[in-house]
Amino acid sequence: MELWNSFVDFMTSGWNFFFALVNFAILAFFLVKFGKKIAVNTIEGNRQKISRELDEAKAAEENAKHITETLVDMDAENRSQCRDILEQARESSLRSAERSAQLSCAHAESIDREARQDALSLRQQTMVEMRDENTEALLKDAGELLKGEHYAQRRSAMPEHFIEQLEETLELTDSDRAKLRWGEKLRAKLSSPETLDGELIQRLEALLSRETEGRFSLETELDPSLIGGLRLRLEDTVYDGSLKFMLQRVGEELEEDESPEGDLSEYFQNRFSVASTRPGCFQTGVVESLADGICRINGLSDVMAGEMVRFDNGLQGMVMDIEKNSVSAVLLGNYEEIHEGAQVRRTSKVMEVPVGEELIGRVVDGLGRPVDGRGPLRTTQTRPVESPAPTIIARKHVSVPLHTGIKAIDALVPIGRGQRELIIGDRKTGKTSIAVDTIINQKGKDVVCIYVAIGQKESTVAGIVAKLRELGAMDYCIVVSAKASDPAPMLYIAPYTGAAMGEYLMYKGRHVLIVYDDLSRHAVAYRELSLLLHRPPGREAYPGDVFYLHSRLLERAACLNEENGGGSMTALPIVETQAGDISAYIPTNVISITDGQIFLEEGLFNSGVRPAINAGLSVSRVGGDAQPKAMKQFASRLRMDLAQHRELESFSQFGSDLDKATRDALNRGRKLTELLKQKRFDPRTVAQEVVAIFAANEGYMDDLETEQVSEFERRLTDYAYEKAPELCRDIDEGRKLDQEQIQELRSLIEEFKGDFRA
């Protein structure tokens, strides 16, 4: 049994060994078979990887070779482009340097000219002050000299000579004859420095009796201040043949003459030998009452409406009202020294102011007197402040543009020479800025500009004058300043003074631009005068003739035909509104007088649109006929696009879903609004305006950001002048563009836009 168990154990161990050997063989078989396959796959993968890496290296080598060749070509091309750019930059730099040199020379010449003018004016002012002091001292010494024994014989002969002259000159005035017809006696008063001979008095009484048919009363008085001679007062007419009057007349002549040299007695002997000995004849009056710059005068029976009167201290006044026994005059200046009982003298001349080319470059007050400290005016010519407007026969159609340099105005509301275009809007909306920019843009265009400041602060006017001098505009500009601190009569007369200066130049064949800043203050000053003169108030307390006040001023602007010299005067009146109310009294009056209006809206101004021109309410009834042809060719649809934009913008606020056409219209309107924005003192040429507007109309700005429009416009206009100077010159000269030129302009803008995007 044990042996059997041993045999069984042996057999069991043998079979286990056999099965183990079989399993090992099977395992070895599988290991050899699959290991070989894995090794083959690994080796094949490595071989393919190595082959792939070799191919990539070969491709990289070829790419490197190609890149090297490309870099060489690009380097050569860049070198060529750099040479071209450097050449263009050199040419542009030369042109810029030439322009800068020209501007610097012009600026230096302007500064040098102003410095010489200032030095000359200072010397003249000093000479005038010295001459005035010398004249005053000279007249005082002369008065003492004439009282001496040296002139005793001549003094004694003067009464006889006065009576002889009076027999030739005595003539009753219309008011004297009227009193005689009413049965009244004429009052006469004879003044002399010494007791008169009875025979002379009898001769004078006989003369008066013959003229008045015996209806007169004569009074005599002694007046030592007359020095010599006689003075006769017949009602309010004075016949002055005294030495005192002759001395005053010689003193007035001395104001324009140099101080005498040598012996004083000999000088006056020569002066009196050539001086007129004919008695002075003038009407006088007496100040009856005085209040707030309005003077009521007793006398001056034959005075004319609008006549200039003179007071003893040299102050001037202008007659405004004529009543039966008195007249009312407005005082033009400081009236603190005037008092009741002061003497007033007729000048027999309507109110007039100095005019002429000599006023160009000067700042004067409402009476044409210089206030810039540059010496007296070197002109002897005068013109009435009020004169009839040119007749229809003397005018011609407005046909020449007055280029303002402001895109929104030249495109939407163009102005022609001889036109009257109102600038209207609320306070602080840029009205004066538009007028000043227009004046600055007239440089080199043979246009004389007159800026009339009515009721402005002195600092404001000084700032405008300083800016005009800085930009060289005072070389062709006159500034008439009636300050806010001046009395109302000075504010009233100032625009008529400016119109008189402009009219003189217009009738000489010159072209004039006159700005009235502003007529609202002018109307307020006239209302103040009228109420003080007890004229009945009307609507808003303005007098009934306030419409006529402005119409007779603005109608003087005209474009004259060739038979009348061919000159023109363009008026830009400014009117201030309250809360945008253009239906108020003064705005509606001036709108009905002018040929169009530029309405500035406060909302646009506050939103950053400057100039804040409302395209819907602004209109030009004449200037379109004078608009440059290229501008008229491309700007005609601008107003419609802007109006459409304003309407769509108001409706789009109530909805979010907008169709593509509406979105495109809104986008185009935003670009046009941004394009028409313009900074102060930055005028544009006609070509710059036309090129920019054409680009906007053709849609070249539609895909730009709104902030890019200004930069795009600036660079485009510079590019146009550089690449197409002949085309720009044709536009500046007012020619209409043909299809070939329009296509050239399109190509130019497309070429620029490609560079702009790059």
Coordinates of C-alpha atoms in Angstrom, one line a residue, residues 177-514:
R177 CA -40.4 185.5 -39.0
A178 CA -43.0 183.2 -37.5
K179 CA -42.9 185.2 -34.2
L180 CA -43.4 188.4 -36.2
R181 CA -46.4 186.9 -38.0
W182 CA -47.9 186.0 -34.6
G183 CA -47.5 189.6 -33.5
E184 CA -44.7 189.1 -31.0
K185 CA -41.6 191.3 -30.6
L186 CA -38.1 190.0 -31.2
R187 CA -35.7 190.4 -28.2
A188 CA -32.2 191.6 -29.0
K189 CA -29.2 191.9 -26.6
L190 CA -26.0 193.7 -27.4
S191 CA -22.8 192.9 -25.3
S192 CA -19.6 194.9 -25.4
P193 CA -16.5 195.0 -23.2
E194 CA -16.6 198.9 -22.9
T195 CA -19.3 201.6 -23.0
L196 CA -20.4 202.1 -26.6
D197 CA -20.9 205.3 -28.6
G198 CA -24.5 206.3 -28.9
E199 CA -24.2 206.7 -32.7
L200 CA -23.3 202.9 -33.1
I201 CA -26.3 202.0 -31.0
Q202 CA -28.5 204.1 -33.2
R203 CA -27.2 202.5 -36.4
L204 CA -27.8 199.1 -34.9
E205 CA -31.4 200.1 -33.9
A206 CA -32.0 201.4 -37.4
L207 CA -30.8 198.1 -38.9
L208 CA -33.0 196.0 -36.6
S209 CA -36.0 198.3 -37.2
R210 CA -35.6 197.8 -41.0
E211 CA -35.4 194.0 -40.6
T212 CA -38.2 193.6 -38.0
E213 CA -40.5 196.4 -39.1
G214 CA -39.9 198.1 -35.8
R215 CA -41.1 195.2 -33.6
F216 CA -38.1 194.6 -31.4
S217 CA -36.6 195.4 -28.0
L218 CA -32.9 196.1 -27.5
E219 CA -30.9 195.5 -24.3
T220 CA -27.3 196.4 -23.8
E221 CA -24.8 195.0 -21.3
L222 CA -21.1 195.2 -20.5
D223 CA -19.1 192.0 -20.7
P224 CA -15.3 192.5 -20.2
S225 CA -14.6 188.8 -21.1
L226 CA -15.2 189.7 -24.7
I227 CA -11.8 191.6 -24.7
G228 CA -12.9 193.6 -27.8
G229 CA -15.6 193.9 -30.4
L230 CA -19.4 193.3 -30.0
R231 CA -21.8 190.4 -29.7
L232 CA -25.4 190.6 -30.7
R233 CA -28.1 188.1 -29.7
L234 CA -31.3 188.2 -31.6
E235 CA -33.7 185.7 -30.0
D236 CA -31.6 182.5 -30.1
T237 CA -29.3 183.6 -33.0
V238 CA -25.9 185.0 -32.0
Y239 CA -23.7 187.3 -34.2
D240 CA -20.3 187.2 -32.5
G241 CA -17.6 189.7 -33.6
S242 CA -15.6 189.8 -30.4
L243 CA -11.9 189.1 -29.9
K244 CA -12.9 186.3 -27.5
F245 CA -14.7 184.5 -30.3
M246 CA -11.8 185.1 -32.7
L247 CA -9.4 183.8 -30.1
Q248 CA -11.5 180.6 -29.8
R249 CA -11.5 180.2 -33.6
V250 CA -7.7 180.6 -33.8
G251 CA -7.4 178.1 -30.9
E252 CA -9.4 175.5 -32.9
E253 CA -7.0 176.0 -35.9
L254 CA -4.0 175.7 -33.6
E255 CA -5.1 172.2 -32.6
E256 CA -4.0 171.0 -36.0
D257 CA -0.9 173.3 -36.2
E258 CA 2.4 173.3 -34.5
S259 CA 3.2 175.6 -31.7
P260 CA 4.5 179.0 -32.8
E261 CA 8.1 179.9 -32.5
G262 CA 9.6 183.3 -31.9
D263 CA 7.9 186.4 -30.5
L264 CA 4.3 185.8 -29.3
S265 CA 3.1 189.2 -30.3
E266 CA 4.5 188.9 -33.8
Y267 CA 2.9 185.4 -34.2
F268 CA -0.6 186.6 -33.3
Q269 CA -0.1 189.7 -35.4
N270 CA 0.4 187.4 -38.4
R271 CA -2.3 185.0 -37.3
F272 CA -5.0 187.7 -36.9
S273 CA -3.9 189.4 -40.1
V274 CA -5.0 186.3 -42.0
A275 CA -7.8 185.2 -39.7
S276 CA -11.4 185.8 -40.8
T277 CA -12.9 189.0 -39.2
R278 CA -16.4 188.1 -40.3
P279 CA -18.6 187.7 -37.3
G280 CA -19.6 184.2 -36.4
C281 CA -23.3 183.5 -36.8
F282 CA -24.9 180.6 -34.9
Q283 CA -28.0 179.6 -33.0
T284 CA -27.7 178.9 -29.3
G285 CA -29.9 177.5 -26.6
V286 CA -30.0 177.0 -22.9
V287 CA -30.2 173.8 -21.0
E288 CA -33.6 173.7 -19.3
S289 CA -33.4 170.2 -17.7
L290 CA -31.1 167.3 -17.7
A291 CA -31.7 163.7 -16.6
D292 CA -30.3 160.3 -17.6
G293 CA -28.4 161.5 -20.6
I294 CA -31.5 163.3 -22.0
C295 CA -31.2 167.1 -22.2
R296 CA -34.1 169.5 -22.8
I297 CA -33.0 172.7 -24.4
N298 CA -34.8 176.0 -24.7
G299 CA -34.0 177.8 -27.9
L300 CA -32.5 176.3 -31.1
S301 CA -35.7 177.2 -32.9
D302 CA -34.4 176.2 -36.4
V303 CA -32.6 173.1 -35.4
M304 CA -33.0 170.0 -37.6
A305 CA -33.9 166.5 -36.5
G306 CA -30.7 164.5 -36.1
E307 CA -28.5 167.6 -36.0
M308 CA -25.4 167.7 -33.9
V309 CA -25.2 170.3 -31.1
R310 CA -22.2 171.3 -29.1
F311 CA -22.0 172.3 -25.5
D312 CA -19.5 174.8 -24.0
N313 CA -17.2 172.0 -22.7
G314 CA -17.0 170.3 -26.1
L315 CA -19.5 167.6 -25.4
Q316 CA -21.7 166.6 -28.4
G317 CA -25.3 165.8 -28.5
M318 CA -27.9 164.8 -31.1
V319 CA -31.4 166.2 -31.4
M320 CA -34.0 163.5 -31.2
D321 CA -37.3 165.4 -30.5
I322 CA -38.5 168.8 -31.6
E323 CA -41.4 170.5 -29.8
K324 CA -42.9 173.9 -30.1
N325 CA -40.8 175.8 -27.5
S326 CA -38.0 173.3 -26.8
V327 CA -36.0 170.5 -28.2
S328 CA -34.7 167.3 -26.7
A329 CA -31.2 166.0 -27.4
V330 CA -29.3 162.9 -26.3
L331 CA -25.8 163.5 -24.8
L332 CA -23.1 161.5 -26.5
G333 CA -20.5 161.1 -23.7
N334 CA -19.9 162.0 -20.1
Y335 CA -22.5 164.6 -19.1
E336 CA -21.4 165.2 -15.5
E337 CA -20.2 168.7 -16.2
I338 CA -23.4 169.8 -17.9
H339 CA -25.8 171.7 -15.8
E340 CA -29.0 173.7 -16.1
G341 CA -28.4 177.0 -17.8
A342 CA -25.4 175.8 -19.8
Q343 CA -25.1 177.2 -23.4
V344 CA -25.7 174.9 -26.4
R345 CA -24.7 175.8 -29.9
R346 CA -26.0 174.6 -33.2
T347 CA -23.5 173.1 -35.7
S348 CA -25.9 173.2 -38.7
K349 CA -24.7 169.7 -39.6
V350 CA -26.4 166.4 -39.1
M351 CA -24.6 163.8 -36.9
E352 CA -21.5 162.7 -38.8
V353 CA -18.4 160.6 -38.1
P354 CA -14.9 160.3 -39.6
V355 CA -14.5 157.8 -42.4
G356 CA -11.8 156.7 -44.8
E357 CA -9.1 154.1 -45.3
E358 CA -7.1 155.6 -42.4
L359 CA -9.6 154.0 -39.9
I360 CA -8.5 150.4 -40.9
G361 CA -6.6 148.8 -38.0
R362 CA -8.0 151.2 -35.4
V363 CA -10.5 150.9 -32.5
V364 CA -12.9 153.8 -32.2
D365 CA -15.9 154.6 -30.0
G366 CA -19.5 155.2 -31.1
L367 CA -18.5 158.7 -32.4
G368 CA -15.5 157.5 -34.4
R369 CA -13.0 158.8 -31.9
P370 CA -9.9 156.6 -31.4
V371 CA -9.8 154.7 -28.1
D372 CA -6.8 152.4 -28.8
G373 CA -4.1 154.8 -27.7
R374 CA -2.5 154.9 -31.1
G375 CA -2.8 158.6 -31.7
P376 CA -5.4 160.7 -33.7
L377 CA -7.0 159.6 -36.9
R378 CA -5.3 160.9 -40.0
T379 CA -8.5 161.6 -42.0
T380 CA -10.4 164.7 -42.7
Q381 CA -13.4 163.0 -44.4
T382 CA -16.7 162.6 -42.6
R383 CA -20.1 161.0 -43.5
P384 CA -23.5 161.3 -41.8
V385 CA -24.4 158.4 -39.5
E386 CA -27.8 158.3 -41.1
S387 CA -28.1 158.2 -44.9
P388 CA -30.6 156.7 -47.4
A389 CA -30.1 153.1 -48.4
P390 CA -29.0 152.4 -52.0
T391 CA -32.0 152.3 -54.4
I392 CA -33.1 149.2 -56.2
I393 CA -31.7 150.6 -59.5
A394 CA -28.3 151.0 -57.9
R395 CA -28.2 147.3 -56.7
K396 CA -27.4 144.1 -58.5
H397 CA -28.0 140.5 -57.9
V398 CA -25.9 138.8 -55.2
S399 CA -23.5 136.5 -57.2
V400 CA -20.2 136.4 -55.3
P401 CA -19.8 134.1 -52.3
L402 CA -18.6 135.4 -49.0
H403 CA -16.6 132.4 -47.8
T404 CA -16.8 132.1 -44.0
G405 CA -14.5 129.1 -43.6
I406 CA -17.1 127.3 -41.5
K407 CA -18.3 124.0 -43.0
A408 CA -21.8 124.1 -41.6
I409 CA -22.5 127.6 -42.9
D410 CA -20.8 127.4 -46.3
A411 CA -22.6 124.1 -47.0
L412 CA -26.0 124.7 -45.4
V413 CA -26.6 128.5 -45.2
P414 CA -24.2 130.1 -47.7
I415 CA -23.7 133.9 -47.6
G416 CA -23.1 136.1 -50.6
R417 CA -21.5 139.5 -50.7
G418 CA -24.2 142.1 -50.2
Q419 CA -26.4 139.8 -48.2
R420 CA -27.9 140.4 -44.7
E421 CA -27.7 137.1 -42.7
L422 CA -28.9 137.1 -39.2
I423 CA -27.1 135.1 -36.5
I424 CA -29.6 134.3 -33.7
G425 CA -29.5 132.2 -30.6
D426 CA -29.5 132.2 -26.8
R427 CA -26.7 133.7 -24.8
K428 CA -23.4 131.8 -24.8
T429 CA -24.1 129.6 -27.9
G430 CA -21.3 130.8 -30.1
K431 CA -22.8 133.7 -32.0
T432 CA -19.8 136.0 -31.7
S433 CA -17.4 133.1 -32.4
I434 CA -19.0 132.6 -35.8
A435 CA -18.7 136.3 -36.6
V436 CA -15.1 136.5 -35.5
D437 CA -14.2 133.3 -37.4
T438 CA -15.8 134.8 -40.5
I439 CA -13.7 138.0 -40.1
I440 CA -10.5 135.9 -39.7
N441 CA -11.3 134.0 -42.9
Q442 CA -11.4 137.2 -45.0
K443 CA -7.6 137.5 -44.8
G444 CA -6.2 138.1 -48.3
K445 CA -9.7 138.3 -49.9
D446 CA -9.8 142.1 -50.3
V447 CA -12.7 142.5 -47.8
V448 CA -12.6 145.2 -45.1
C449 CA -14.3 144.0 -41.9
I450 CA -16.1 146.2 -39.4
Y451 CA -16.9 144.8 -36.0
V452 CA -19.4 146.8 -34.0
A453 CA -19.6 145.9 -30.3
I454 CA -22.8 147.2 -28.7
G455 CA -23.0 147.0 -25.0
Q456 CA -20.2 144.4 -24.7
K457 CA -17.8 144.4 -21.7
E458 CA -14.6 146.2 -22.3
S459 CA -12.6 143.1 -21.4
T460 CA -14.5 141.1 -24.0
V461 CA -13.8 143.6 -26.8
A462 CA -10.2 143.8 -25.7
G463 CA -9.9 140.1 -26.0
I464 CA -11.4 140.0 -29.5
V465 CA -9.1 142.9 -30.7
A466 CA -6.1 141.1 -29.2
K467 CA -7.0 137.9 -31.1
L468 CA -7.6 139.8 -34.3
R469 CA -4.1 141.4 -34.0
E470 CA -2.5 138.1 -33.2
L471 CA -3.9 136.5 -36.4
G472 CA -3.2 139.6 -38.5
A473 CA -6.9 140.4 -39.0
M474 CA -6.6 144.0 -37.8
D475 CA -4.8 144.8 -41.0
Y476 CA -8.2 144.9 -42.7
C477 CA -10.5 145.5 -39.8
I478 CA -12.2 148.4 -38.0
V479 CA -13.6 147.9 -34.5
V480 CA -16.3 150.2 -33.2
S481 CA -16.8 149.8 -29.5
A482 CA -19.8 151.1 -27.5
K483 CA -19.0 149.6 -24.0
A484 CA -21.6 148.4 -21.5
S485 CA -20.6 151.3 -19.3
D486 CA -21.3 153.9 -21.9
P487 CA -24.6 155.8 -21.8
A488 CA -27.5 154.6 -23.9
P489 CA -27.1 157.2 -26.6
M490 CA -23.6 155.8 -27.4
L491 CA -25.0 152.3 -27.8
Y492 CA -27.8 153.7 -30.0
I493 CA -25.4 155.6 -32.4
A494 CA -22.7 152.9 -32.6
P495 CA -24.2 150.7 -35.4
Y496 CA -25.0 153.7 -37.5
T497 CA -21.4 154.9 -37.1
G498 CA -20.1 151.5 -38.3
A499 CA -22.6 151.6 -41.3
A500 CA -21.4 155.0 -42.3
M501 CA -17.7 153.8 -42.3
G502 CA -18.7 150.8 -44.4
E503 CA -20.8 152.8 -46.8
Y504 CA -17.9 155.1 -47.6
L505 CA -15.8 152.2 -48.6
M506 CA -18.6 150.5 -50.5
Y507 CA -19.2 153.5 -52.7
K508 CA -15.4 153.6 -53.3
G509 CA -15.8 150.1 -54.9
R510 CA -14.5 148.1 -51.9
H511 CA -16.1 145.0 -50.4
V512 CA -17.1 145.3 -46.7
L513 CA -18.3 142.9 -44.0
I514 CA -20.0 144.5 -41.0

